[in-house]
CSV table of C-alpha atoms in Angstrom, one decimal:
chain,number,residue,atom,x,y,z
O,143,MET,CA,-6.0,7.7,-36.0
O,144,THR,CA,-7.4,4.4,-34.9
O,145,SER,CA,-7.9,2.5,-31.7
O,146,SER,CA,-7.9,-0.9,-33.4
O,147,VAL,CA,-4.3,-1.4,-32.5
O,148,ARG,CA,-4.6,-0.1,-29.1
O,149,TYR,CA,-3.1,-3.0,-27.3
O,150,LEU,CA,0.0,-3.6,-29.5
O,151,SER,CA,3.3,-3.4,-27.7
O,152,THR,CA,6.1,-1.7,-29.5
O,153,ALA,CA,9.7,-1.5,-28.5
O,154,ARG,CA,10.4,2.2,-29.4
O,155,TYR,CA,8.5,5.4,-29.2
O,156,ILE,CA,9.5,6.3,-32.8
O,157,ASP,CA,7.5,3.3,-34.0
O,158,ALA,CA,4.5,3.6,-31.7
O,159,PRO,CA,1.3,4.0,-33.7
O,160,ASN,CA,-1.0,7.0,-33.3
O,161,LEU,CA,-4.1,6.0,-31.4
O,162,SER,CA,-7.3,7.7,-30.4
O,163,ILE,CA,-10.2,7.1,-28.1
O,164,ASP,CA,-13.5,8.9,-27.7
O,165,VAL,CA,-13.9,10.4,-24.2
O,166,GLN,CA,-17.3,12.0,-23.5
O,167,GLY,CA,-17.6,12.9,-27.2
O,168,VAL,CA,-14.1,14.3,-27.6
O,169,THR,CA,-11.3,12.4,-29.4
O,170,PHE,CA,-8.1,12.1,-27.5
O,171,ALA,CA,-4.8,11.2,-29.2
O,172,TYR,CA,-2.3,9.0,-27.5
O,173,ARG,CA,0.5,6.5,-28.0
O,174,ASP,CA,0.9,3.3,-26.1
O,175,LEU,CA,4.0,1.1,-25.7
O,176,GLY,CA,5.9,-1.2,-23.4
O,177,PRO,CA,5.0,-4.4,-21.6
O,178,ARG,CA,1.3,-5.0,-20.8
O,179,ASN,CA,1.8,-6.1,-17.2
O,180,GLY,CA,1.9,-3.9,-14.1
O,181,VAL,CA,0.6,-0.4,-13.4
O,182,PRO,CA,0.7,1.9,-16.5
O,183,LEU,CA,2.6,5.1,-16.5
O,184,ILE,CA,0.7,8.1,-18.0
O,185,LEU,CA,2.8,10.9,-19.4
O,186,LEU,CA,1.5,14.5,-19.3
O,187,ASN,CA,3.6,17.1,-21.2
O,188,HIS,CA,4.5,20.8,-21.3
O,189,TRP,CA,2.8,23.9,-22.6
O,190,GLY,CA,2.1,23.6,-26.4
O,191,ALA,CA,3.5,20.0,-26.5
O,192,VAL,CA,2.1,17.4,-28.8
O,193,LEU,CA,2.9,13.7,-28.9
O,194,ASP,CA,6.2,14.3,-30.7
O,195,ASN,CA,7.5,16.6,-27.9
O,196,PHE,CA,8.0,13.7,-25.5
O,197,ASP,CA,11.7,12.9,-25.3
O,198,PRO,CA,12.1,9.4,-27.0
O,199,ARG,CA,15.0,8.5,-24.8
O,200,ILE,CA,13.0,9.0,-21.7
O,201,VAL,CA,9.9,7.2,-23.1
O,202,ASP,CA,11.9,4.3,-24.4
O,203,GLY,CA,13.9,3.9,-21.2
O,204,LEU,CA,10.7,3.8,-19.1
O,205,ALA,CA,8.9,1.6,-21.6
O,206,ALA,CA,11.6,-1.0,-21.4
O,207,LYS,CA,10.0,-2.1,-18.1
O,208,HIS,CA,6.6,-0.3,-17.9
O,209,ARG,CA,3.6,0.2,-20.0
O,210,VAL,CA,3.9,3.9,-21.0
O,211,ILE,CA,1.0,6.0,-22.5
O,212,ALA,CA,1.9,9.4,-23.9
O,213,THR,CA,-1.2,11.6,-24.0
O,214,ASN,CA,-2.3,14.9,-25.6
O,215,TYR,CA,-4.5,17.4,-23.9
O,216,ARG,CA,-7.8,18.3,-25.3
O,217,GLY,CA,-7.5,20.7,-28.2
O,218,ILE,CA,-3.8,20.0,-28.8
O,219,GLY,CA,-2.3,18.1,-31.7
O,220,ALA,CA,-4.6,15.4,-33.0
O,221,SER,CA,-6.9,15.6,-30.0
O,222,GLY,CA,-10.2,17.2,-30.6
O,223,GLY,CA,-12.2,19.9,-28.8
O,224,ILE,CA,-11.1,23.2,-27.5
O,225,ALA,CA,-8.0,23.6,-25.2
O,226,PRO,CA,-9.1,24.3,-21.6
O,227,VAL,CA,-8.0,27.5,-19.9
O,228,THR,CA,-7.8,25.9,-16.4
O,229,ILE,CA,-5.6,23.2,-14.9
O,230,ASP,CA,-8.8,22.0,-13.2
O,231,GLU,CA,-10.4,21.1,-16.5
O,232,MET,CA,-7.2,19.6,-17.9
O,233,ALA,CA,-7.1,17.3,-14.8
O,234,ARG,CA,-10.7,16.3,-15.2
O,235,ASN,CA,-10.2,15.5,-18.9
O,236,ALA,CA,-7.1,13.4,-18.0
O,237,ILE,CA,-9.0,11.5,-15.3
O,238,ALA,CA,-11.8,10.8,-17.8
O,239,LEU,CA,-9.3,9.7,-20.4
O,240,ILE,CA,-7.6,7.3,-17.9
O,241,ARG,CA,-10.9,5.8,-16.9
O,242,ALA,CA,-12.0,5.5,-20.6
O,243,LEU,CA,-8.8,3.5,-21.2
O,244,GLY,CA,-9.9,1.1,-18.6
O,245,PHE,CA,-7.4,1.8,-15.9
O,246,GLU,CA,-8.2,1.7,-12.2
O,247,LYS,CA,-4.7,2.6,-11.0
O,248,VAL,CA,-1.9,4.5,-12.8
O,249,ASP,CA,1.4,6.1,-12.2
O,250,LEU,CA,1.8,9.7,-13.5
O,251,LEU,CA,4.8,11.6,-14.9
O,252,GLY,CA,4.0,15.2,-15.4
O,253,PHE,CA,6.5,17.6,-16.9
O,254,SER,CA,6.1,21.4,-16.6
O,255,LEU,CA,2.4,22.1,-17.3
O,256,GLY,CA,1.9,18.3,-17.0
O,257,GLY,CA,3.2,18.5,-13.5
O,258,PHE,CA,0.5,21.0,-12.6
O,259,VAL,CA,-2.1,18.6,-14.1
O,260,ALA,CA,-0.6,15.6,-12.4
O,261,GLN,CA,-0.8,17.3,-9.0
O,262,ASP,CA,-4.4,18.2,-9.5
O,263,ILE,CA,-5.3,14.7,-10.7
O,264,THR,CA,-3.7,13.2,-7.6
O,265,LEU,CA,-5.6,15.6,-5.3
O,266,LYS,CA,-8.9,15.1,-7.2
O,267,ALA,CA,-8.6,11.3,-7.5
O,268,PRO,CA,-6.2,10.0,-4.9
O,269,ASP,CA,-7.3,6.4,-5.3
O,270,LEU,CA,-6.4,6.5,-9.0
O,271,VAL,CA,-2.7,7.4,-8.6
O,272,ARG,CA,-0.1,4.9,-7.2
O,273,LYS,CA,3.1,6.9,-7.7
O,274,LEU,CA,3.8,10.4,-9.0
O,275,ILE,CA,6.8,11.9,-10.8
O,276,LEU,CA,6.9,15.7,-11.1
O,277,ALA,CA,9.6,17.3,-13.4
O,278,GLY,CA,10.3,20.9,-14.1
O,279,THR,CA,7.1,22.0,-12.4
O,280,GLY,CA,5.7,23.7,-9.4
O,281,PRO,CA,2.7,24.0,-7.1
O,282,ALA,CA,-0.4,26.2,-7.5
O,283,GLY,CA,0.6,29.7,-6.6
O,284,GLY,CA,4.2,28.8,-7.0
O,285,LYS,CA,7.0,31.4,-7.3
O,286,GLY,CA,7.2,33.0,-10.8
O,287,ILE,CA,4.7,30.6,-12.5
O,288,GLU,CA,2.4,33.5,-13.4
O,289,LYS,CA,5.3,35.0,-15.3
O,290,VAL,CA,5.9,32.1,-17.7
O,291,GLY,CA,4.6,34.2,-20.6
O,292,PRO,CA,6.7,37.3,-20.0
O,293,VAL,CA,9.8,35.1,-19.5
O,294,SER,CA,9.1,33.0,-22.6
O,295,TRP,CA,8.1,35.6,-25.2
O,296,PRO,CA,11.5,37.2,-25.6
O,297,LEU,CA,13.2,33.9,-26.0
O,298,MET,CA,10.6,32.7,-28.5
O,299,ILE,CA,11.4,35.8,-30.5
O,300,LYS,CA,15.1,35.1,-30.2
O,301,GLY,CA,14.3,31.6,-31.5
O,302,LEU,CA,12.6,33.0,-34.5
O,303,LEU,CA,15.5,35.4,-35.2
O,304,THR,CA,18.2,32.8,-34.8
O,305,LEU,CA,16.2,30.1,-36.6
O,306,ARG,CA,16.2,27.9,-33.5
O,307,ASP,CA,13.4,26.1,-31.7
O,308,PRO,CA,12.7,28.3,-28.6
O,309,LYS,CA,13.2,25.3,-26.4
O,310,PHE,CA,16.9,25.7,-27.2
O,311,TYR,CA,16.9,28.8,-25.0
O,312,LEU,CA,13.9,28.0,-22.6
O,313,PHE,CA,14.7,24.5,-21.6
O,314,PHE,CA,18.5,24.6,-21.3
O,315,THR,CA,21.3,26.7,-19.7
O,316,SER,CA,23.5,29.0,-21.9
O,317,THR,CA,26.7,27.1,-20.9
O,318,ASN,CA,28.5,24.9,-23.4
O,319,ASN,CA,27.1,21.9,-21.6
O,320,GLY,CA,23.6,23.2,-21.8
O,321,ARG,CA,23.9,24.1,-25.5
O,322,ARG,CA,25.2,20.6,-26.4
O,323,ALA,CA,22.3,19.1,-24.5
O,324,ALA,CA,19.8,21.4,-26.3
O,325,LYS,CA,21.0,20.4,-29.7
O,326,ALA,CA,20.9,16.7,-28.8
O,327,PHE,CA,17.4,17.0,-27.4
O,328,LEU,CA,16.0,18.9,-30.3
O,329,GLY,CA,17.6,16.3,-32.6
O,330,ARG,CA,15.9,13.5,-30.8
O,331,LEU,CA,12.5,15.2,-31.3
O,332,LYS,CA,13.0,15.0,-35.0
O,333,GLU,CA,13.8,11.3,-35.2
O,334,ARG,CA,10.3,10.2,-35.9
O,335,ARG,CA,9.7,10.9,-39.6
O,336,ALA,CA,6.4,9.2,-40.4
O,337,ASP,CA,2.9,9.7,-38.8
O,338,ARG,CA,3.9,12.7,-36.8
O,339,ASP,CA,1.3,14.5,-34.6
O,340,LYS,CA,-0.1,17.9,-35.6
O,341,GLY,CA,1.5,21.0,-34.2
O,342,PRO,CA,-0.4,23.1,-31.7
O,343,THR,CA,-2.6,25.9,-33.0
O,344,PRO,CA,-1.9,29.5,-31.9
O,345,ARG,CA,-5.3,29.5,-30.2
O,346,ALA,CA,-4.6,26.4,-28.2
O,347,PHE,CA,-1.1,27.7,-27.3
O,348,LEU,CA,-2.6,30.9,-25.9
O,349,ARG,CA,-5.4,29.2,-24.0
O,350,GLN,CA,-2.9,26.9,-22.3
O,351,LEU,CA,-0.9,30.0,-21.3
O,352,LYS,CA,-4.0,31.4,-19.6
O,353,ALA,CA,-4.3,28.1,-17.6
O,354,ILE,CA,-0.6,28.4,-16.6
O,355,LYS,CA,-1.0,32.0,-15.5
O,356,ALA,CA,-4.1,31.2,-13.5
O,357,TRP,CA,-2.3,28.3,-11.8
O,358,GLY,CA,0.4,30.7,-10.8
O,359,GLN,CA,-2.1,33.0,-9.3
O,360,LYS,CA,-4.2,30.3,-7.6
O,361,ALA,CA,-4.2,29.8,-3.8
O,362,PRO,CA,-1.8,27.0,-2.6
O,363,GLN,CA,-3.2,23.5,-2.5
O,364,ASP,CA,-2.8,21.1,0.4
O,365,LEU,CA,0.1,19.1,-0.9
O,366,GLY,CA,0.5,17.6,2.6
O,367,SER,CA,-2.5,15.5,1.8
O,368,ILE,CA,-0.6,13.7,-1.0
O,369,ARG,CA,0.3,10.4,0.8
O,370,ILE,CA,1.7,8.4,-2.1
O,371,PRO,CA,5.4,8.1,-3.2
O,372,VAL,CA,6.5,11.3,-5.1
O,373,LEU,CA,9.7,11.9,-7.1
O,374,ILE,CA,10.5,15.5,-7.9
O,375,ALA,CA,13.2,16.4,-10.5
O,376,ASN,CA,14.5,19.5,-12.1
O,377,GLY,CA,17.5,21.4,-13.2
O,378,ASP,CA,19.1,23.8,-10.8
O,379,SER,CA,18.6,26.8,-13.2
O,380,ASP,CA,15.0,26.5,-14.4
O,381,ILE,CA,14.0,29.9,-15.7
O,382,MET,CA,10.4,28.8,-16.8
O,383,VAL,CA,9.2,27.3,-13.5
O,384,PRO,CA,11.8,28.5,-11.1
O,385,THR,CA,13.7,25.7,-9.4
O,386,ALA,CA,12.7,27.0,-5.9
O,387,ASN,CA,9.3,25.5,-6.7
O,388,SER,CA,10.7,22.0,-6.8
O,389,ALA,CA,12.3,22.5,-3.3
O,390,ASP,CA,9.0,23.9,-2.1
O,391,MET,CA,7.0,20.9,-3.3
O,392,ALA,CA,9.6,18.6,-1.7
O,393,ARG,CA,9.1,20.3,1.6
O,394,ARG,CA,5.4,20.2,1.5
O,395,ILE,CA,4.8,16.6,0.2
O,396,PRO,CA,5.6,14.1,2.9
O,397,GLY,CA,8.4,11.6,2.1
O,398,SER,CA,9.0,13.0,-1.4
O,399,GLN,CA,12.3,12.6,-3.1
O,400,LEU,CA,14.1,15.6,-4.7
O,401,VAL,CA,16.7,15.3,-7.5
O,402,LEU,CA,18.3,18.6,-8.8
O,403,TYR,CA,20.7,18.4,-11.8
O,404,GLN,CA,23.6,20.8,-11.9
O,405,ASP,CA,24.0,23.2,-14.9
O,406,ALA,CA,20.6,22.3,-16.1
O,407,GLY,CA,17.4,24.1,-16.7
O,408,HIS,CA,13.7,23.4,-17.3
O,409,GLY,CA,14.6,20.4,-19.5
O,410,GLY,CA,16.9,18.9,-16.8
O,411,ILE,CA,15.5,15.4,-17.1
O,412,SER,CA,16.1,15.4,-20.8
O,413,GLN,CA,19.6,16.8,-20.4
O,414,ASN,CA,20.3,14.1,-17.9
O,415,TYR,CA,18.1,11.3,-19.2
O,416,ALA,CA,20.9,8.7,-18.7
O,417,ASP,CA,20.7,9.4,-14.9
O,418,PHE,CA,17.0,10.2,-14.7
O,419,VAL,CA,15.6,7.1,-16.3
O,420,PRO,CA,17.3,4.6,-13.9
O,421,LYS,CA,16.2,6.8,-11.0
O,422,ALA,CA,12.6,6.9,-12.2
O,423,LEU,CA,12.6,3.1,-12.8
O,424,THR,CA,14.0,2.4,-9.3
O,425,PHE,CA,11.3,4.8,-7.9
O,426,LEU,CA,8.5,3.1,-9.9
O,427,GLU,CA,9.6,-0.4,-9.0
O,428,ALA,CA,10.3,0.2,-5.3
């Protein structure tokens, strides 16, 4: 990885170079694309995700009008160090990364685990965040979040037995519509052939699960203190971070917008990227 091409603008995520930056002695991997003007959008992804787990249709759609920076957590993929076991530490790492990249104001899009981190960043550094998009996620202490492991393990085993990526079962509904969307999504994740990121280690995967469980058991945060524009999106049948959490956040965050997609699960924004991307762009540009 190199930071020598850090400011190159590329048209598509599939072509975005792998970059890295030293943050307090730890190497963080990221990809950077889109126009150089305006407030950059930082992407924070799900449990076990590396750079190649961001949906290229969503990244490309957003990068058509915004500078988009896809990031890895510490200890995940090509990022160095040991994966944290708390959302608090992940948020502090992300704040340090954003500042190391030289940004004084950013927008955040957090999916699943990334939504936990994005909320915590916003509460810890409110002056840093201009707008916030929360997808497939929930608040600290949210319903069913501490059970992500027990919900996921059987479907991960099913994935092994059926030779499918577990996200086929975890992120999408079992309807014909959901299955078609799952196949399309997983196909998109394989489009990049060269210079792919490293996969997560079992140790990092389990350490992140500890952070998720602790978030689910944590006392609720004061989401009413978030006074920036917030867009919340999910499927209506999320089994990983139950959809009720999206409605709960919408009630607690003043002025937030809620979008729920029918016959969609945890990966609702990917299943409905053709609708989500324009909504997200309108939100960011308002």
